[in-house]
PDB file of C-alpha atoms in Angstrom:
ATOM      1  CA  MET A1047      85.815 107.219 130.570  1.00 81.00           C
ATOM      2  CA  ASP A1048      89.253 107.979 129.162  1.00 91.00           C
ATOM      3  CA  PRO A1049      88.692 110.359 126.205  1.00 95.00           C
ATOM      4  CA  ILE A1050      91.162 108.286 124.153  1.00 96.00           C
ATOM      5  CA  LYS A1051      89.080 105.191 124.620  1.00 96.00           C
ATOM      6  CA  LYS A1052      85.980 107.056 123.658  1.00 96.00           C
ATOM      7  CA  GLU A1053      87.475 108.560 120.505  1.00 97.00           C
ATOM      8  CA  PHE A1054      89.056 105.169 119.461  1.00 97.00           C
ATOM      9  CA  ALA A1055      85.612 103.427 119.782  1.00 96.00           C
ATOM     10  CA  GLU A1056      83.835 106.178 117.891  1.00 96.00           C
ATOM     11  CA  LYS A1057      86.369 106.305 115.081  1.00 97.00           C
ATOM     12  CA  LEU A1058      86.549 102.470 114.566  1.00 97.00           C
ATOM     13  CA  LEU A1059      82.817 101.996 114.760  1.00 96.00           C
ATOM     14  CA  GLY A1060      82.550 104.883 112.212  1.00 96.00           C
ATOM     15  CA  ILE A1061      84.735 103.177 109.621  1.00 97.00           C
ATOM     16  CA  LYS A1062      83.372  99.820 110.472  1.00 95.00           C
ATOM     17  CA  ALA A1063      86.724  98.521 111.744  1.00 96.00           C
ATOM     18  CA  ILE A1064      84.624  97.298 114.604  1.00 96.00           C
ATOM     19  CA  LYS A1065      81.272  95.773 113.767  1.00 95.00           C
ATOM     20  CA  LEU A1066      78.640  94.811 116.398  1.00 94.00           C
ATOM     21  CA  GLN A1067      75.901  92.471 115.279  1.00 92.00           C
ATOM     22  CA  PRO A1068      74.275  90.978 118.317  1.00 90.00           C
ATOM     23  CA  ASN A1069      71.429  89.533 116.325  1.00 88.00           C
ATOM     24  CA  ASP A1070      73.463  88.332 113.331  1.00 91.00           C
ATOM     25  CA  PRO A1071      76.586  86.842 114.854  1.00 93.00           C
ATOM     26  CA  PHE A1072      79.918  86.356 113.110  1.00 93.00           C
ATOM     27  CA  THR A1073      81.741  82.987 113.129  1.00 91.00           C
ATOM     28  CA  TRP A1074      85.504  83.306 114.048  1.00 89.00           C
ATOM     29  CA  ALA A1075      88.159  81.070 112.682  1.00 81.00           C
ATOM     30  CA  SER A1076      88.159  79.274 116.089  1.00 82.00           C
ATOM     31  CA  GLY A1077      84.514  78.340 115.533  1.00 87.00           C
ATOM     32  CA  TRP A1078      83.231  80.754 118.275  1.00 89.00           C
ATOM     33  CA  HIS A1079      80.073  82.579 117.500  1.00 91.00           C
ATOM     34  CA  SER A1080      80.609  86.264 118.178  1.00 94.00           C
ATOM     35  CA  PRO A1081      78.527  89.500 118.130  1.00 94.00           C
ATOM     36  CA  ILE A1082      81.619  91.508 117.402  1.00 95.00           C
ATOM     37  CA  TYR A1083      84.212  91.547 114.574  1.00 94.00           C
ATOM     38  CA  THR A1084      87.257  93.706 114.721  1.00 95.00           C
ATOM     39  CA  ASP A1085      89.594  94.481 111.854  1.00 94.00           C
ATOM     40  CA  ASN A1086      92.046  97.145 112.919  1.00 93.00           C
ATOM     41  CA  ARG A1087      93.886  96.910 109.652  1.00 93.00           C
ATOM     42  CA  LYS A1088      91.021  98.951 108.100  1.00 96.00           C
ATOM     43  CA  THR A1089      92.351 101.965 109.992  1.00 97.00           C
ATOM     44  CA  LEU A1090      95.341 101.992 107.634  1.00 97.00           C
ATOM     45  CA  ALA A1091      93.028 103.227 104.770  1.00 97.00           C
ATOM     46  CA  TYR A1092      92.063 106.339 106.646  1.00 98.00           C
ATOM     47  CA  PRO A1093      94.914 108.823 107.204  1.00 98.00           C
ATOM     48  CA  GLU A1094      93.144 110.653 110.114  1.00 98.00           C
ATOM     49  CA  VAL A1095      92.376 107.387 111.866  1.00 98.00           C
ATOM     50  CA  ARG A1096      95.696 105.868 111.056  1.00 98.00           C
ATOM     51  CA  THR A1097      97.477 108.858 112.601  1.00 98.00           C
ATOM     52  CA  PHE A1098      95.265 108.784 115.713  1.00 98.00           C
ATOM     53  CA  VAL A1099      96.022 105.064 116.346  1.00 98.00           C
ATOM     54  CA  LYS A1100      99.748 105.644 115.773  1.00 98.00           C
ATOM     55  CA  ASN A1101      99.877 108.560 118.158  1.00 98.00           C
ATOM     56  CA  ALA A1102      97.769 106.710 120.784  1.00 98.00           C
ATOM     57  CA  LEU A1103     100.186 103.759 120.603  1.00 98.00           C
ATOM     58  CA  VAL A1104     103.225 105.986 120.810  1.00 98.00           C
ATOM     59  CA  LYS A1105     101.735 107.640 123.949  1.00 98.00           C
ATOM     60  CA  LEU A1106     101.332 104.205 125.504  1.00 98.00           C
ATOM     61  CA  VAL A1107     104.894 103.360 124.805  1.00 98.00           C
ATOM     62  CA  LYS A1108     106.311 106.544 126.203  1.00 98.00           C
ATOM     63  CA  GLU A1109     104.145 106.411 129.317  1.00 98.00           C
ATOM     64  CA  ASN A1110     104.703 102.712 130.093  1.00 98.00           C
ATOM     65  CA  PHE A1111     107.928 101.553 128.346  1.00 98.00           C
ATOM     66  CA  GLY A1112     110.115 104.483 127.991  1.00 98.00           C
ATOM     67  CA  GLU A1113     113.220 102.277 128.436  1.00 98.00           C
ATOM     68  CA  ALA A1114     112.460 100.560 125.071  1.00 98.00           C
ATOM     69  CA  THR A1115     115.326 100.668 122.503  1.00 98.00           C
ATOM     70  CA  ALA A1116     113.559  98.786 119.716  1.00 98.00           C
ATOM     71  CA  VAL A1117     110.066  97.993 118.469  1.00 98.00           C
ATOM     72  CA  ALA A1118     108.687  94.635 117.130  1.00 98.00           C
ATOM     73  CA  GLY A1119     105.374  94.201 115.381  1.00 98.00           C
ATOM     74  CA  VAL A1120     103.387  90.933 115.467  1.00 97.00           C
ATOM     75  CA  ALA A1121     102.571  89.599 111.987  1.00 95.00           C
ATOM     76  CA  THR A1122     100.535  90.070 110.156  1.00 91.00           C
ATOM     77  CA  GLY A1123      98.046  92.520 111.665  1.00 93.00           C
ATOM     78  CA  ALA A1124     100.561  94.746 113.537  1.00 96.00           C
ATOM     79  CA  ILE A1125     103.319  94.901 110.951  1.00 97.00           C
ATOM     80  CA  ALA A1126     102.233  98.292 109.621  1.00 97.00           C
ATOM     81  CA  GLN A1127     101.282  99.696 113.038  1.00 97.00           C
ATOM     82  CA  GLY A1128     104.539  98.595 114.560  1.00 98.00           C
ATOM     83  CA  ALA A1129     106.427 100.228 111.774  1.00 98.00           C
ATOM     84  CA  LEU A1130     104.480 103.472 112.184  1.00 98.00           C
ATOM     85  CA  VAL A1131     105.278 103.479 115.938  1.00 98.00           C
ATOM     86  CA  ALA A1132     108.976 102.736 115.441  1.00 98.00           C
ATOM     87  CA  GLU A1133     109.182 105.556 112.837  1.00 98.00           C
ATOM     88  CA  GLU A1134     107.599 108.014 115.177  1.00 98.00           C
ATOM     89  CA  LEU A1135     109.916 106.961 118.096  1.00 98.00           C
ATOM     90  CA  GLN A1136     112.907 106.749 115.763  1.00 98.00           C
ATOM     91  CA  LEU A1137     113.823 103.235 116.988  1.00 98.00           C
ATOM     92  CA  PRO A1138     115.002 100.074 115.217  1.00 98.00           C
ATOM     93  CA  TYR A1139     112.151  97.828 113.987  1.00 98.00           C
ATOM     94  CA  CYS A1140     111.496  94.208 113.279  1.00 98.00           C
ATOM     95  CA  TYR A1141     108.474  92.018 112.957  1.00 98.00           C
ATOM     96  CA  VAL A1142     107.784  88.472 114.202  1.00 98.00           C
ATOM     97  CA  ARG A1143     106.119  85.698 112.208  1.00 95.00           C
ATOM     98  CA  PRO A1144     103.867  83.104 113.890  1.00 90.00           C
ATOM     99  CA  LYS A1145     106.531  80.482 113.059  1.00 82.00           C
ATOM    100  CA  PRO A1146     109.926  80.346 111.256  1.00 79.00           C
ATOM    101  CA  LYS A1147     109.721  80.290 107.400  1.00 62.00           C
ATOM    102  CA  ASP A1148     110.100  76.986 105.855  1.00 61.00           C
ATOM    103  CA  HIS A1149     112.415  78.333 103.109  1.00 65.00           C
ATOM    104  CA  GLY A1150     115.229  80.798 102.642  1.00 55.00           C
ATOM    105  CA  MET A1151     116.897  81.739 105.851  1.00 61.00           C
ATOM    106  CA  GLY A1152     114.065  80.249 107.887  1.00 64.00           C
ATOM    107  CA  ASN A1153     113.635  83.462 109.871  1.00 84.00           C
ATOM    108  CA  GLN A1154     110.923  84.005 112.340  1.00 94.00           C
ATOM    109  CA  ILE A1155     112.061  87.506 113.317  1.00 96.00           C
ATOM    110  CA  GLU A1156     112.363  89.628 110.203  1.00 95.00           C
ATOM    111  CA  GLY A1157     114.663  92.716 110.467  1.00 93.00           C
ATOM    112  CA  THR A1158     117.737  93.599 112.363  1.00 91.00           C
ATOM    113  CA  ILE A1159     117.525  95.132 115.792  1.00 96.00           C
ATOM    114  CA  PRO A1160     120.557  95.542 118.166  1.00 96.00           C
ATOM    115  CA  GLU A1161     121.680  92.592 120.197  1.00 95.00           C
ATOM    116  CA  GLY A1162     120.187  92.549 123.636  1.00 93.00           C
ATOM    117  CA  ALA A1163     117.719  95.401 122.764  1.00 98.00           C
ATOM    118  CA  LYS A1164     114.912  96.280 125.155  1.00 98.00           C
ATOM    119  CA  VAL A1165     111.917  95.579 122.959  1.00 98.00           C
ATOM    120  CA  VAL A1166     108.363  96.903 123.082  1.00 98.00           C
ATOM    121  CA  VAL A1167     105.988  94.653 121.092  1.00 98.00           C
ATOM    122  CA  VAL A1168     103.131  96.206 119.136  1.00 98.00           C
ATOM    123  CA  GLU A1169      99.959  94.203 118.494  1.00 98.00           C
ATOM    124  CA  ASP A1170      96.679  95.125 116.863  1.00 96.00           C
ATOM    125  CA  LEU A1171      94.191  92.897 118.662  1.00 96.00           C
ATOM    126  CA  ILE A1172      94.309  90.714 121.791  1.00 96.00           C
ATOM    127  CA  SER A1173      91.788  87.818 121.981  1.00 92.00           C
ATOM    128  CA  THR A1174      93.179  84.801 123.871  1.00 90.00           C
ATOM    129  CA  GLY A1175      96.658  86.219 123.759  1.00 94.00           C
ATOM    130  CA  GLY A1176      98.146  82.991 122.303  1.00 93.00           C
ATOM    131  CA  SER A1177      99.599  84.441 119.100  1.00 93.00           C
ATOM    132  CA  SER A1178     100.852  87.551 120.715  1.00 96.00           C
ATOM    133  CA  LEU A1179     102.728  85.688 123.362  1.00 97.00           C
ATOM    134  CA  LYS A1180     104.270  83.354 120.810  1.00 96.00           C
ATOM    135  CA  ALA A1181     105.958  86.368 119.329  1.00 97.00           C
ATOM    136  CA  VAL A1182     107.224  87.391 122.728  1.00 97.00           C
ATOM    137  CA  ASP A1183     108.632  83.949 123.337  1.00 97.00           C
ATOM    138  CA  ALA A1184     110.406  84.111 120.019  1.00 96.00           C
ATOM    139  CA  LEU A1185     112.023  87.457 120.904  1.00 97.00           C
ATOM    140  CA  ARG A1186     113.048  86.191 124.346  1.00 97.00           C
ATOM    141  CA  LYS A1187     114.593  83.043 122.902  1.00 96.00           C
ATOM    142  CA  ALA A1188     116.531  85.232 120.462  1.00 95.00           C
ATOM    143  CA  GLY A1189     118.074  86.986 123.558  1.00 96.00           C
ATOM    144  CA  TYR A1190     116.011  90.205 123.591  1.00 97.00           C
ATOM    145  CA  ASP A1191     114.643  91.802 126.707  1.00 98.00           C
ATOM    146  CA  VAL A1192     110.892  92.288 126.041  1.00 98.00           C
ATOM    147  CA  VAL A1193     109.763  95.128 128.305  1.00 98.00           C
ATOM    148  CA  GLY A1194     106.078  95.005 127.414  1.00 98.00           C
ATOM    149  CA  MET A1195     103.315  95.098 124.860  1.00 98.00           C
ATOM    150  CA  VAL A1196     101.028  97.788 123.518  1.00 98.00           C
ATOM    151  CA  ALA A1197      97.949  97.015 121.450  1.00 98.00           C
ATOM    152  CA  SER A1198      95.089  98.813 119.830  1.00 97.00           C
ATOM    153  CA  TYR A1199      92.393  96.599 121.210  1.00 97.00           C
ATOM    154  CA  THR A1200      91.515  93.787 123.621  1.00 96.00           C
ATOM    155  CA  TYR A1201      88.451  91.779 124.214  1.00 94.00           C
ATOM    156  CA  GLY A1202      89.584  91.485 127.901  1.00 92.00           C
ATOM    157  CA  PHE A1203      89.053  87.649 128.108  1.00 91.00           C
ATOM    158  CA  PRO A1204      90.220  86.238 131.398  1.00 90.00           C
ATOM    159  CA  VAL A1205      92.197  83.608 129.622  1.00 90.00           C
ATOM    160  CA  ALA A1206      94.290  86.316 128.011  1.00 93.00           C
ATOM    161  CA  GLU A1207      94.813  88.131 131.367  1.00 95.00           C
ATOM    162  CA  GLU A1208      95.966  84.944 132.895  1.00 96.00           C
ATOM    163  CA  ALA A1209      98.239  84.197 129.932  1.00 97.00           C
ATOM    164  CA  PHE A1210      99.968  87.597 130.162  1.00 98.00           C
ATOM    165  CA  LYS A1211     100.368  87.161 133.931  1.00 97.00           C
ATOM    166  CA  GLU A1212     101.972  83.749 133.471  1.00 97.00           C
ATOM    167  CA  ALA A1213     104.317  85.249 130.820  1.00 97.00           C
ATOM    168  CA  ASP A1214     105.162  88.078 133.308  1.00 97.00           C
ATOM    169  CA  LEU A1215     104.417  90.678 130.638  1.00 98.00           C
ATOM    170  CA  LYS A1216     102.672  94.031 131.028  1.00 98.00           C
ATOM    171  CA  LEU A1217     100.059  94.726 128.441  1.00 98.00           C
ATOM    172  CA  VAL A1218      98.439  98.139 127.800  1.00 98.00           C
ATOM    173  CA  THR A1219      95.820  98.897 125.193  1.00 98.00           C
ATOM    174  CA  ILE A1220      94.178 101.903 123.621  1.00 98.00           C
ATOM    175  CA  CYS A1221      90.601 100.486 123.992  1.00 97.00           C
ATOM    176  CA  ASN A1222      88.699  97.423 125.019  1.00 96.00           C
ATOM    177  CA  TYR A1223      85.437  95.563 124.535  1.00 95.00           C
ATOM    178  CA  ASP A1224      83.635  97.093 127.575  1.00 94.00           C
ATOM    179  CA  ALA A1225      84.445 100.629 126.517  1.00 94.00           C
ATOM    180  CA  THR A1226      83.316  99.969 122.955  1.00 95.00           C
ATOM    181  CA  THR A1227      80.011  98.537 123.838  1.00 94.00           C
ATOM    182  CA  GLU A1228      79.347 101.344 126.275  1.00 94.00           C
ATOM    183  CA  ILE A1229      80.018 103.899 123.655  1.00 94.00           C
ATOM    184  CA  ALA A1230      78.127 102.077 120.997  1.00 94.00           C
ATOM    185  CA  ALA A1231      75.057 102.196 123.209  1.00 93.00           C
ATOM    186  CA  GLU A1232      75.599 105.845 124.011  1.00 93.00           C
ATOM    187  CA  ILE A1233      75.742 106.909 120.326  1.00 92.00           C
ATOM    188  CA  GLY A1234      72.777 104.678 119.344  1.00 92.00           C
ATOM    189  CA  TYR A1235      74.848 102.239 117.345  1.00 92.00           C
ATOM    190  CA  ILE A1236      73.152  99.455 119.408  1.00 92.00           C
ATOM    191  CA  SER A1237      70.093  99.376 121.639  1.00 91.00           C
ATOM    192  CA  LYS A1238      70.126  98.725 125.360  1.00 85.00           C
ATOM    193  CA  GLU A1239      68.771  95.276 124.650  1.00 88.00           C
ATOM    194  CA  ASP A1240      71.634  94.663 122.332  1.00 91.00           C
ATOM    195  CA  LEU A1241      74.004  95.739 125.126  1.00 91.00           C
ATOM    196  CA  GLU A1242      72.670  92.966 127.330  1.00 89.00           C
ATOM    197  CA  ILE A1243      73.283  90.398 124.644  1.00 90.00           C
ATOM    198  CA  LEU A1244      76.891  91.706 124.297  1.00 92.00           C
ATOM    199  CA  LYS A1245      77.465  91.433 128.024  1.00 89.00           C
ATOM    200  CA  GLU A1246      76.248  87.837 128.021  1.00 89.00           C
ATOM    201  CA  TRP A1247      78.674  86.918 125.201  1.00 91.00           C
ATOM    202  CA  ARG A1248      81.534  88.434 127.136  1.00 85.00           C
ATOM    203  CA  LYS A1249      80.776  86.075 130.166  1.00 85.00           C
ATOM    204  CA  ASP A1250      81.411  82.801 128.154  1.00 87.00           C
ATOM    205  CA  PRO A1251      82.326  83.526 124.539  1.00 89.00           C
ATOM    206  CA  SER A1252      83.309  79.933 123.620  1.00 87.00           C
ATOM    207  CA  GLN A1253      79.832  78.628 124.547  1.00 88.00           C
ATOM    208  CA  TRP A1254      77.652  81.455 123.323  1.00 89.00           C
ATOM    209  CA  THR A1255      75.354  80.634 120.344  1.00 82.00           C
ATOM    210  CA  GLY A1256      73.568  83.929 119.913  1.00 74.00           C
ATOM    211  CA  LYS A1257      70.256  82.427 120.869  1.00 57.00           C
TER     212      LYS A1257
END
């Protein structure tokens, strides 16, 4: 396994930014029952973890989207992470709201980046990909060339993979669900029996009940 994936999983499990509860599932806003809950924003409270995530995202940008001339964060989860990445790369930065404001200037894209910039988008978590790709669509409609997206974490749902394919957008992430569950089992965070439950959820998350 990639050492960065392993370190990411260990660090986020350690600060409970990723929680695995196969026998006491969470309920997502969508109504899905889930044995996992991810809150990457918790990494901001821990300087060492925050720096690790920032450096890992910067590495992904340099390796995959070196042509980028600006950075955009997806509101709200990736506003801070995007700003950290832009600061490290010394590139212009903006963030993208889910929809235009209904007051003031009515902006959806907040901040000023050069006209026609080649933009790399920073996201914290990819589930179905819907909200992430709305941000990409807004940037494209504004005339920017979106060269790709980097994210801290993905559940790896097929629906997301298909959505990114249809949008013709390359996505690279620091870590993913499969790596996290594998590491969690290795370090004794979950049992082998729990791992099987987690694998079942991954097959059909919208229909999984936890029973």
